[in-house]
């Protein structure tokens, strides 16, 4: 039963926004408060620079614990909706909410395709092949995750259950969108954990984020269309855009994420933008609320699309994971992409995309032509894993494990390599970006030599499209033991020493 607020004192926060608490709801009370306040801010009922009630006063008025209000305020602060002013209280942030108003417009350019024994796109794919990541388990190599004993036991038990029930129902093809029971569980998870606007009907199950990107590009980008890419960005995304004939327009990334204003000023008519707003790859910054709203406005005004890769969103070490960009999208211009690869293990090959419903027929047809359907067995196992509540406890354990690994890596690097490398701390994710202090060291060559000594690092300069001001290393810390980390760092220390000798002799 919904519990309505008592009439609040004139001018109070609750009176202004009509906030109610439903104690019979499955939605936690702190999240009901958070969603009510966020809606009031977005809807303009709470004006910029207006002062909020104290957590204690609002808790008394709502007849809830102060902790619930505090959690809601903390989440709103983390996402940029409110801010604290020392000695004065908590205030609504100055966010331009007119960015939510829609308009239209778009244009397209085309370039000719030269004849060859391979198609132009085939040549692009062939050129990218040597640089594509192929895995491995050397220290600091991305794509490795920790194996959790409890989760493994659950997955094995569920796998055995479905192996024992293999039969006639598995002897035919299934729908390319994925099993309904898994899509329903994914929708429940995304709505609760990521504030994604979705239901089972606009979710498609894919083998991973890369397949979702490929499908979206196939149905949205014509040859010659401009595509905004973050600069620097994930090299495989760049390869995927080139493989469909898209013309890449690099948009620089700063401390607030992709510079939307730069993109609008220099390439307004791009067809699509690809972003990693929760944890930018590779720099690790978070897209600010103002930039998120600017990006959504650009997409609406130009009939463009946004692909949101929610990279590393769930592995957050302070506060709760930030809400998705898609959850702010009033015009259905965002395709939201996620995967269970980093959350559980890459070998499962289960991911998902939340697709605007008007795009679903085209994307399902593209999926059918590519590989027909997702594998049924993994879907059955994942549906039960989610339905039985194993994912939330798994993520809680992983955050503790990965936080310890992150802190260990930072501490050991500071002890042994601080004069060579400046580690950029991160509040989430399973990898660290590190600046090379010596401007004369080439990050590509250094990583090549590191690989020959048994350490896998990713150079950042090749991830840049136009920028020349970023050099550094990307190192992952998930899935490696303390012994492996210590051994890897000792090898890097020797490599830096030999690099210094080469530089001084030169």
Coordinates of C-alpha atoms in Angstrom, one line a residue:
X1 CA 0.0 0.0 0.0
X2 CA 1.3 3.5 -0.8
X3 CA 2.0 5.7 2.1
X4 CA 1.3 9.3 1.3
X5 CA 3.2 12.1 3.0
X6 CA 1.5 14.2 5.6
X7 CA 1.0 17.7 4.5
X8 CA 4.4 19.3 4.9
X9 CA 5.2 22.7 6.1
X10 CA 4.9 25.4 3.5
X11 CA 7.9 25.6 1.2
X12 CA 9.2 22.2 2.3
X13 CA 10.9 19.8 -0.2
X14 CA 8.2 17.1 0.0
X15 CA 5.4 19.6 -0.6
X16 CA 7.2 21.0 -3.6
X17 CA 7.7 17.6 -5.4
X18 CA 4.9 15.5 -3.9
X19 CA 7.3 12.7 -2.9
X20 CA 5.6 9.5 -1.7
X21 CA 7.0 6.3 -0.2
X22 CA 5.5 2.9 -1.2
X23 CA 6.5 0.5 1.5
X24 CA 5.0 -2.4 -0.3
X25 CA 7.3 -1.9 -3.3
X26 CA 10.3 -4.0 -4.1
X27 CA 12.2 -0.8 -4.9
X28 CA 14.4 0.1 -1.8
X29 CA 13.2 3.2 0.0
X30 CA 16.5 5.1 -0.6
X31 CA 16.0 4.5 -4.4
X32 CA 12.4 5.8 -4.3
X33 CA 13.7 9.0 -2.7
X34 CA 16.5 9.2 -5.2
X35 CA 14.2 8.7 -8.2
X36 CA 11.7 11.2 -6.8
X37 CA 14.3 13.9 -6.3
X38 CA 15.9 13.2 -9.7
X39 CA 12.6 13.4 -11.5
X40 CA 11.9 16.7 -9.7
X41 CA 15.3 18.1 -10.8
X42 CA 14.9 16.9 -14.4
X43 CA 11.3 18.2 -14.5
X44 CA 12.3 21.6 -13.2
X45 CA 10.3 21.4 -10.1
X46 CA 13.5 21.8 -8.1
X47 CA 15.3 24.8 -9.5
X48 CA 19.1 25.2 -9.8
X49 CA 20.8 26.5 -6.7
X50 CA 17.7 25.8 -4.5
X51 CA 18.6 24.5 -1.1
X52 CA 17.4 21.0 -0.2
X53 CA 16.2 20.0 3.3
X54 CA 18.7 18.3 5.6
X55 CA 18.8 14.6 5.6
X56 CA 17.5 14.5 9.1
X57 CA 14.6 16.8 8.3
X58 CA 13.6 15.0 5.2
X59 CA 13.8 11.6 7.0
X60 CA 11.5 12.9 9.7
X61 CA 9.0 14.2 7.1
X62 CA 9.0 11.0 5.2
X63 CA 9.0 8.8 8.3
X64 CA 12.0 6.9 7.1
X65 CA 15.5 6.3 8.4
X66 CA 18.0 9.0 7.9
X67 CA 20.4 6.5 6.3
X68 CA 17.9 6.0 3.4
X69 CA 17.8 9.8 2.7
X70 CA 21.6 10.0 3.1
X71 CA 22.1 7.2 0.5
X72 CA 19.8 9.0 -1.9
X73 CA 21.6 12.3 -1.5
X74 CA 25.0 10.5 -2.0
X75 CA 23.8 9.0 -5.2
X76 CA 22.4 12.3 -6.5
X77 CA 25.7 14.0 -5.6
X78 CA 27.8 11.3 -7.4
X79 CA 25.7 11.8 -10.5
X80 CA 26.0 15.6 -10.5
X81 CA 22.4 16.5 -9.7
X82 CA 23.1 18.1 -6.3
X83 CA 26.2 19.3 -4.4
X84 CA 27.2 20.2 -0.9
X85 CA 28.3 23.7 0.1
X86 CA 30.5 23.6 3.2
X87 CA 28.6 25.1 6.2
X88 CA 25.5 25.9 4.1
X89 CA 23.9 22.7 3.2
X90 CA 23.0 20.8 0.0
X91 CA 21.9 22.5 -3.2
X92 CA 20.5 21.6 -6.7
X93 CA 23.2 21.7 -9.3
X94 CA 23.0 24.2 -12.2
X95 CA 22.1 21.8 -15.0
X96 CA 20.6 23.1 -18.2
X97 CA 17.4 21.0 -18.4
X98 CA 16.3 22.6 -21.7
X99 CA 18.7 20.1 -23.2
X100 CA 15.9 17.6 -22.9
X101 CA 13.8 19.4 -25.5
X102 CA 13.7 17.7 -29.0
X103 CA 14.1 19.0 -32.5
X104 CA 15.3 17.4 -35.8
X105 CA 17.8 17.3 -38.7
X106 CA 20.6 15.2 -40.4
X107 CA 22.7 14.9 -43.5
X108 CA 24.8 12.2 -45.1
X109 CA 28.0 12.1 -47.3
X110 CA 29.3 9.2 -49.5
X111 CA 32.7 8.3 -50.8
X112 CA 33.5 5.9 -53.8
X113 CA 34.8 2.4 -53.3
X114 CA 37.9 1.4 -55.4
X115 CA 37.8 -2.1 -57.0
X116 CA 40.1 -4.8 -55.7
X117 CA 40.3 -8.6 -55.2
X118 CA 39.1 -7.9 -51.7
X119 CA 36.2 -5.5 -51.0
X120 CA 37.2 -2.2 -49.5
X121 CA 35.8 -3.4 -46.2
X122 CA 37.6 -6.7 -46.6
X123 CA 40.9 -4.8 -46.9
X124 CA 40.0 -2.8 -43.8
X125 CA 39.4 -6.0 -41.8
X126 CA 42.6 -7.5 -43.1
X127 CA 44.6 -4.5 -42.0
X128 CA 43.2 -4.5 -38.5
X129 CA 43.7 -8.2 -37.9
X130 CA 47.3 -8.1 -36.6
X131 CA 46.4 -5.5 -33.9
X132 CA 43.2 -7.2 -32.6
X133 CA 43.5 -8.5 -29.0
X134 CA 43.6 -12.3 -28.8
X135 CA 43.7 -12.9 -25.1
X136 CA 46.4 -14.5 -22.9
X137 CA 47.2 -14.7 -19.2
X138 CA 50.3 -12.7 -18.7
X139 CA 50.3 -10.2 -15.9
X140 CA 48.3 -7.0 -16.5
X141 CA 46.6 -8.3 -19.6
X142 CA 43.0 -7.0 -20.0
X143 CA 40.3 -9.6 -20.5
X144 CA 41.2 -11.7 -17.5
X145 CA 38.8 -12.0 -14.5
X146 CA 38.9 -13.6 -11.1
X147 CA 37.2 -16.9 -10.7
X148 CA 34.8 -16.8 -7.7
X149 CA 34.4 -20.2 -6.1
X150 CA 30.8 -19.6 -5.0
X151 CA 29.7 -18.4 -8.4
X152 CA 31.5 -21.3 -10.1
X153 CA 29.7 -23.8 -7.9
X154 CA 26.4 -22.2 -8.7
X155 CA 27.1 -22.1 -12.5
X156 CA 28.2 -25.7 -12.4
X157 CA 25.0 -26.8 -10.6
X158 CA 22.8 -24.8 -13.0
X159 CA 24.7 -26.2 -15.9
X160 CA 24.2 -29.8 -14.7
X161 CA 20.5 -29.1 -14.2
X162 CA 20.1 -28.0 -17.8
X163 CA 22.3 -30.7 -19.3
X164 CA 20.0 -33.3 -17.6
X165 CA 17.0 -31.7 -19.2
X166 CA 18.3 -31.5 -22.7
X167 CA 15.7 -32.9 -25.0
X168 CA 13.1 -32.2 -27.7
X169 CA 12.7 -28.6 -26.7
X170 CA 16.3 -28.0 -27.6
X171 CA 16.1 -29.8 -31.0
X172 CA 15.0 -26.7 -32.9
X173 CA 16.1 -23.2 -33.5
X174 CA 15.1 -20.5 -31.1
X175 CA 14.3 -16.8 -31.6
X176 CA 17.3 -14.6 -32.6
X177 CA 16.3 -12.1 -29.8
X178 CA 17.1 -14.6 -27.1
X179 CA 15.1 -16.6 -24.6
X180 CA 12.2 -14.7 -23.0
X181 CA 13.1 -15.8 -19.4
X182 CA 16.7 -14.5 -19.7
X183 CA 15.6 -11.2 -21.3
X184 CA 13.1 -10.7 -18.5
X185 CA 15.8 -11.3 -15.8
X186 CA 18.1 -8.9 -17.6
X187 CA 15.4 -6.2 -17.7
X188 CA 14.8 -6.6 -14.0
X189 CA 18.5 -6.3 -13.3
X190 CA 19.0 -3.3 -15.5
X191 CA 16.1 -1.4 -14.2
X192 CA 17.2 -1.8 -10.6
X193 CA 21.0 -1.5 -11.0
X194 CA 21.5 0.8 -13.9
X195 CA 18.2 2.9 -14.1
X196 CA 17.8 1.6 -17.7
X197 CA 14.4 2.1 -19.3
X198 CA 13.7 -1.3 -20.7
X199 CA 11.5 -4.4 -20.7
X200 CA 12.0 -7.9 -22.1
X201 CA 10.7 -6.8 -25.5
X202 CA 13.4 -4.3 -26.3
X203 CA 16.4 -6.5 -25.1
X204 CA 18.4 -8.7 -27.4
X205 CA 20.8 -11.3 -26.1
X206 CA 24.2 -11.2 -27.9
X207 CA 27.5 -13.0 -27.5
X208 CA 29.2 -9.9 -26.1
X209 CA 29.5 -6.1 -26.4
X210 CA 31.4 -6.4 -29.7
X211 CA 28.6 -8.2 -31.4
X212 CA 26.1 -5.7 -30.2
X213 CA 28.3 -2.9 -31.6
X214 CA 28.6 -4.7 -34.9
X215 CA 24.9 -5.2 -35.3
X216 CA 24.1 -1.6 -34.4
X217 CA 26.6 -0.3 -36.9
X218 CA 25.3 -2.5 -39.7
X219 CA 21.8 -1.2 -39.4
X220 CA 22.5 2.5 -38.6
X221 CA 25.7 3.5 -40.6
X222 CA 25.9 3.9 -44.3
X223 CA 29.2 4.1 -46.1
X224 CA 30.4 7.7 -45.7
X225 CA 28.4 8.5 -42.6
X226 CA 30.4 10.4 -40.0
X227 CA 30.6 8.7 -36.6
X228 CA 31.8 10.4 -33.4
X229 CA 34.4 8.4 -31.5
X230 CA 36.1 9.3 -28.3
X231 CA 39.7 10.2 -28.7
X232 CA 41.4 8.1 -27.4
X233 CA 39.1 5.1 -27.7
X234 CA 39.0 1.3 -27.8
X235 CA 40.8 0.3 -31.0
X236 CA 38.4 -2.5 -31.8
X237 CA 35.5 -0.1 -31.9
X238 CA 37.4 2.0 -34.3
X239 CA 38.0 -1.0 -36.5
X240 CA 34.3 -1.9 -36.3
X241 CA 33.3 1.6 -37.6
X242 CA 35.8 1.4 -40.4
X243 CA 34.7 -2.1 -41.3
X244 CA 31.2 -0.8 -42.2
X245 CA 32.5 2.2 -44.1
X246 CA 31.9 4.8 -41.5
X247 CA 34.0 8.0 -41.5
X248 CA 35.4 8.5 -38.1
X249 CA 35.3 11.9 -36.5
X250 CA 37.5 12.0 -33.4
X251 CA 36.1 14.0 -30.4
X252 CA 38.6 14.6 -27.6
X253 CA 38.1 13.4 -24.1
X254 CA 38.9 15.5 -21.1
X255 CA 38.1 15.2 -17.3
X256 CA 34.4 15.4 -18.0
X257 CA 34.4 12.8 -20.8
X258 CA 33.7 13.3 -24.5
X259 CA 33.7 17.0 -25.5
X260 CA 30.2 17.2 -27.0
X261 CA 30.6 20.9 -27.8
X262 CA 33.6 20.2 -29.9
X263 CA 31.7 17.5 -31.8
X264 CA 28.7 19.8 -32.4
X265 CA 30.8 22.7 -33.5
X266 CA 32.9 20.6 -36.0
X267 CA 30.7 17.7 -37.1
X268 CA 27.1 18.3 -36.1
X269 CA 25.7 16.1 -38.8
X270 CA 27.3 12.9 -37.7
X271 CA 25.1 9.8 -37.9
X272 CA 26.1 8.2 -34.6
X273 CA 28.2 8.7 -31.5
X274 CA 29.9 5.9 -29.6
X275 CA 30.6 6.6 -25.9
X276 CA 31.7 4.8 -22.7
X277 CA 30.1 7.2 -20.2
X278 CA 30.5 5.3 -16.9
X279 CA 34.2 4.5 -17.3
X280 CA 35.8 5.9 -20.4
X281 CA 38.1 3.5 -22.2
X282 CA 41.1 3.9 -21.8
X283 CA 41.4 7.1 -19.6
X284 CA 38.8 6.0 -17.0
X285 CA 36.9 9.3 -16.6
X286 CA 33.2 9.6 -16.1
X287 CA 30.9 11.6 -18.5
X288 CA 29.5 14.5 -16.6
X289 CA 25.8 15.1 -16.3
X290 CA 25.9 18.3 -18.3
X291 CA 27.8 16.5 -21.2
X292 CA 25.2 13.6 -21.0
X293 CA 22.4 16.0 -21.5
X294 CA 24.2 17.8 -24.3
X295 CA 24.9 14.5 -26.1
X296 CA 21.2 13.5 -25.9
X297 CA 20.1 16.9 -27.2
X298 CA 22.5 16.6 -30.1
X299 CA 21.1 13.2 -31.0
X300 CA 17.6 14.5 -31.0
X301 CA 18.2 17.6 -32.9
X302 CA 20.2 15.8 -35.6
X303 CA 18.2 12.5 -35.8
X304 CA 21.4 10.8 -34.7
X305 CA 22.0 7.8 -32.5
X306 CA 24.2 7.1 -29.5
X307 CA 25.7 3.8 -28.6
X308 CA 26.3 3.6 -24.9
X309 CA 28.9 0.9 -24.0
X310 CA 28.5 0.6 -20.2
X311 CA 32.1 -0.6 -19.8
X312 CA 33.1 -1.7 -16.3
X313 CA 30.0 0.0 -14.9
X314 CA 29.3 -2.5 -12.1
X315 CA 32.8 -2.6 -10.7
X316 CA 32.6 0.6 -8.7
X317 CA 34.5 1.0 -5.4
X318 CA 32.9 4.1 -3.8
X319 CA 29.2 4.5 -3.8
X320 CA 26.8 2.8 -6.0
X321 CA 27.2 2.4 -9.8
X322 CA 26.2 5.6 -11.7
X323 CA 22.9 5.6 -13.5
X324 CA 23.0 4.9 -17.3
X325 CA 22.9 7.6 -20.0
X326 CA 20.0 5.6 -21.6
X327 CA 17.9 6.2 -18.5
X328 CA 17.9 10.0 -19.3
X329 CA 17.0 9.5 -22.9
X330 CA 13.4 10.8 -23.5
X331 CA 13.6 10.4 -27.3
X332 CA 14.8 6.7 -27.6
X333 CA 18.0 7.6 -29.4
X334 CA 20.3 5.5 -27.2
X335 CA 21.3 1.8 -27.7
X336 CA 22.6 0.5 -24.4
X337 CA 25.2 -2.3 -24.5
X338 CA 26.4 -4.4 -21.6
X339 CA 27.9 -7.8 -21.0
X340 CA 28.4 -10.4 -18.3
X341 CA 32.0 -11.0 -19.5
X342 CA 33.7 -8.8 -16.9
X343 CA 31.1 -9.4 -14.2
X344 CA 31.4 -13.2 -14.4
X345 CA 33.8 -14.5 -17.1
X346 CA 34.4 -13.8 -20.8
X347 CA 34.1 -17.5 -21.7
X348 CA 30.3 -17.5 -21.1
X349 CA 29.8 -15.2 -24.1
X350 CA 26.6 -13.7 -22.9
X351 CA 25.8 -10.0 -23.4
X352 CA 22.8 -7.8 -24.1
X353 CA 21.7 -4.7 -25.9
X354 CA 18.7 -2.5 -25.1
X355 CA 17.4 -1.4 -28.4
X356 CA 14.7 1.3 -29.2
X357 CA 11.7 -0.7 -30.4
X358 CA 11.6 0.9 -33.8
X359 CA 15.1 -0.5 -34.5
X360 CA 14.4 -4.0 -33.3
X361 CA 13.2 -5.6 -36.6
X362 CA 16.3 -4.4 -38.5
X363 CA 18.7 -5.5 -35.7
X364 CA 17.0 -8.9 -35.3
X365 CA 17.3 -9.5 -39.1
X366 CA 21.0 -8.5 -39.0
X367 CA 21.5 -10.9 -36.1
X368 CA 19.7 -13.7 -38.0
X369 CA 22.0 -13.2 -41.0
X370 CA 25.1 -13.1 -38.8
X371 CA 24.7 -16.2 -36.5
X372 CA 21.0 -17.0 -36.3
X373 CA 20.5 -17.0 -32.5
X374 CA 22.4 -17.0 -29.2
X375 CA 23.3 -20.4 -27.8
X376 CA 20.5 -21.8 -25.8
X377 CA 22.5 -23.6 -23.0
X378 CA 24.3 -20.5 -21.8
X379 CA 21.0 -18.6 -21.8
X380 CA 19.3 -21.1 -19.6
X381 CA 22.1 -21.1 -17.1
X382 CA 22.3 -17.3 -17.0
X383 CA 18.5 -16.9 -16.6
X384 CA 18.6 -19.1 -13.5
X385 CA 21.7 -17.5 -12.2
X386 CA 20.0 -14.1 -12.3
X387 CA 16.6 -15.4 -11.1
X388 CA 18.1 -17.1 -8.0
X389 CA 19.9 -13.8 -7.0
X390 CA 23.5 -15.0 -7.4
X391 CA 24.7 -12.0 -9.5
X392 CA 24.3 -9.4 -6.7
X393 CA 26.2 -11.4 -4.2
X394 CA 28.8 -12.3 -6.8
X395 CA 29.4 -8.6 -7.6
X396 CA 29.6 -7.7 -4.0
X397 CA 32.4 -10.3 -3.5
X398 CA 34.2 -9.2 -6.7
X399 CA 34.2 -5.5 -5.7
X400 CA 36.0 -6.4 -2.5
X401 CA 38.5 -8.7 -4.4
X402 CA 39.2 -6.2 -7.2
X403 CA 39.5 -3.2 -4.8
X404 CA 42.2 -5.1 -2.9
X405 CA 44.0 -5.9 -6.1
X406 CA 43.8 -2.3 -7.3
X407 CA 45.1 -1.0 -4.0
X408 CA 47.9 -3.6 -4.1
X409 CA 49.0 -2.7 -7.6
X410 CA 49.0 1.0 -6.9
X411 CA 51.0 0.6 -3.7
X412 CA 53.6 -1.7 -5.3
X413 CA 54.0 0.6 -8.3
X414 CA 54.5 3.6 -6.0
X415 CA 57.1 1.7 -4.1
X416 CA 59.1 0.4 -7.1
X417 CA 58.2 2.3 -10.2
X418 CA 57.0 5.8 -9.1
X419 CA 59.9 7.5 -10.8
X420 CA 58.9 6.0 -14.1
X421 CA 55.1 5.8 -14.0
X422 CA 52.4 8.0 -12.7
X423 CA 49.3 5.8 -11.9
X424 CA 45.9 7.5 -12.3
X425 CA 43.7 6.1 -9.5
X426 CA 40.2 4.9 -10.5
X427 CA 37.0 4.7 -8.6
X428 CA 35.8 1.8 -10.7
X429 CA 36.8 -0.8 -13.3
X430 CA 39.5 -3.4 -13.5
X431 CA 42.3 -1.5 -15.1
X432 CA 44.6 1.5 -14.5
X433 CA 45.9 4.2 -16.8
X434 CA 49.5 5.1 -16.2
X435 CA 51.4 8.1 -17.6
X436 CA 55.1 7.5 -18.6
X437 CA 57.1 10.2 -16.8
X438 CA 59.9 10.0 -19.4
X439 CA 58.7 11.7 -22.5
X440 CA 61.3 10.0 -24.6
X441 CA 60.0 6.5 -24.0
X442 CA 57.8 5.2 -26.8
X443 CA 54.8 3.4 -25.2
X444 CA 54.4 1.0 -28.2
X445 CA 58.0 -0.1 -28.2
X446 CA 58.0 -0.4 -24.4
X447 CA 54.9 -2.6 -24.5
X448 CA 56.5 -4.8 -27.2
X449 CA 59.6 -5.3 -25.1
X450 CA 57.5 -5.9 -22.0
X451 CA 55.6 -8.7 -23.8
X452 CA 58.8 -10.4 -24.7
X453 CA 59.7 -10.5 -21.0
X454 CA 56.3 -12.0 -20.0
X455 CA 54.2 -8.9 -19.2
X456 CA 51.3 -7.7 -21.3
X457 CA 50.6 -4.0 -21.3
X458 CA 48.5 -2.0 -23.7
X459 CA 50.1 1.2 -25.1
X460 CA 47.6 4.1 -25.1
X461 CA 49.0 6.2 -28.0
X462 CA 47.7 3.8 -30.7
X463 CA 44.2 4.3 -29.2
X464 CA 44.4 8.0 -30.1
X465 CA 43.0 9.0 -33.4
X466 CA 44.3 12.5 -33.9
X467 CA 45.7 13.4 -30.5
X468 CA 49.4 13.4 -30.0
X469 CA 49.5 14.5 -26.4
X470 CA 48.7 11.1 -24.7
X471 CA 51.2 8.4 -24.2
X472 CA 50.9 5.8 -21.5
X473 CA 50.2 2.3 -20.4
X474 CA 46.9 0.5 -19.7
X475 CA 47.3 -2.3 -17.1
X476 CA 44.6 -4.6 -15.8
X477 CA 44.7 -6.0 -12.3
X478 CA 41.7 -8.4 -12.2
X479 CA 42.4 -12.1 -12.0
X480 CA 46.0 -12.0 -11.1
X481 CA 47.5 -13.3 -7.8
X482 CA 49.8 -11.2 -5.6
X483 CA 52.7 -13.4 -6.8
X484 CA 51.9 -12.7 -10.4
X485 CA 51.5 -9.0 -9.8
X486 CA 54.8 -8.8 -7.9
X487 CA 56.6 -10.8 -10.6
X488 CA 55.2 -8.6 -13.3
X489 CA 56.3 -5.4 -11.6
X490 CA 59.8 -6.7 -11.0
X491 CA 60.1 -7.5 -14.7
X492 CA 58.9 -4.0 -15.5
X493 CA 61.5 -2.5 -13.1
X494 CA 64.3 -4.4 -14.9
X495 CA 62.8 -3.2 -18.3
X496 CA 62.8 0.4 -17.2
X497 CA 66.4 0.1 -16.0
X498 CA 67.5 -1.4 -19.4
X499 CA 65.6 1.4 -21.2
X500 CA 67.5 4.0 -19.2
X501 CA 70.8 2.4 -20.1
X502 CA 69.8 2.4 -23.8
X503 CA 68.7 6.1 -23.6
X504 CA 71.9 7.2 -21.9
X505 CA 74.2 5.3 -24.3
X506 CA 72.3 6.8 -27.2

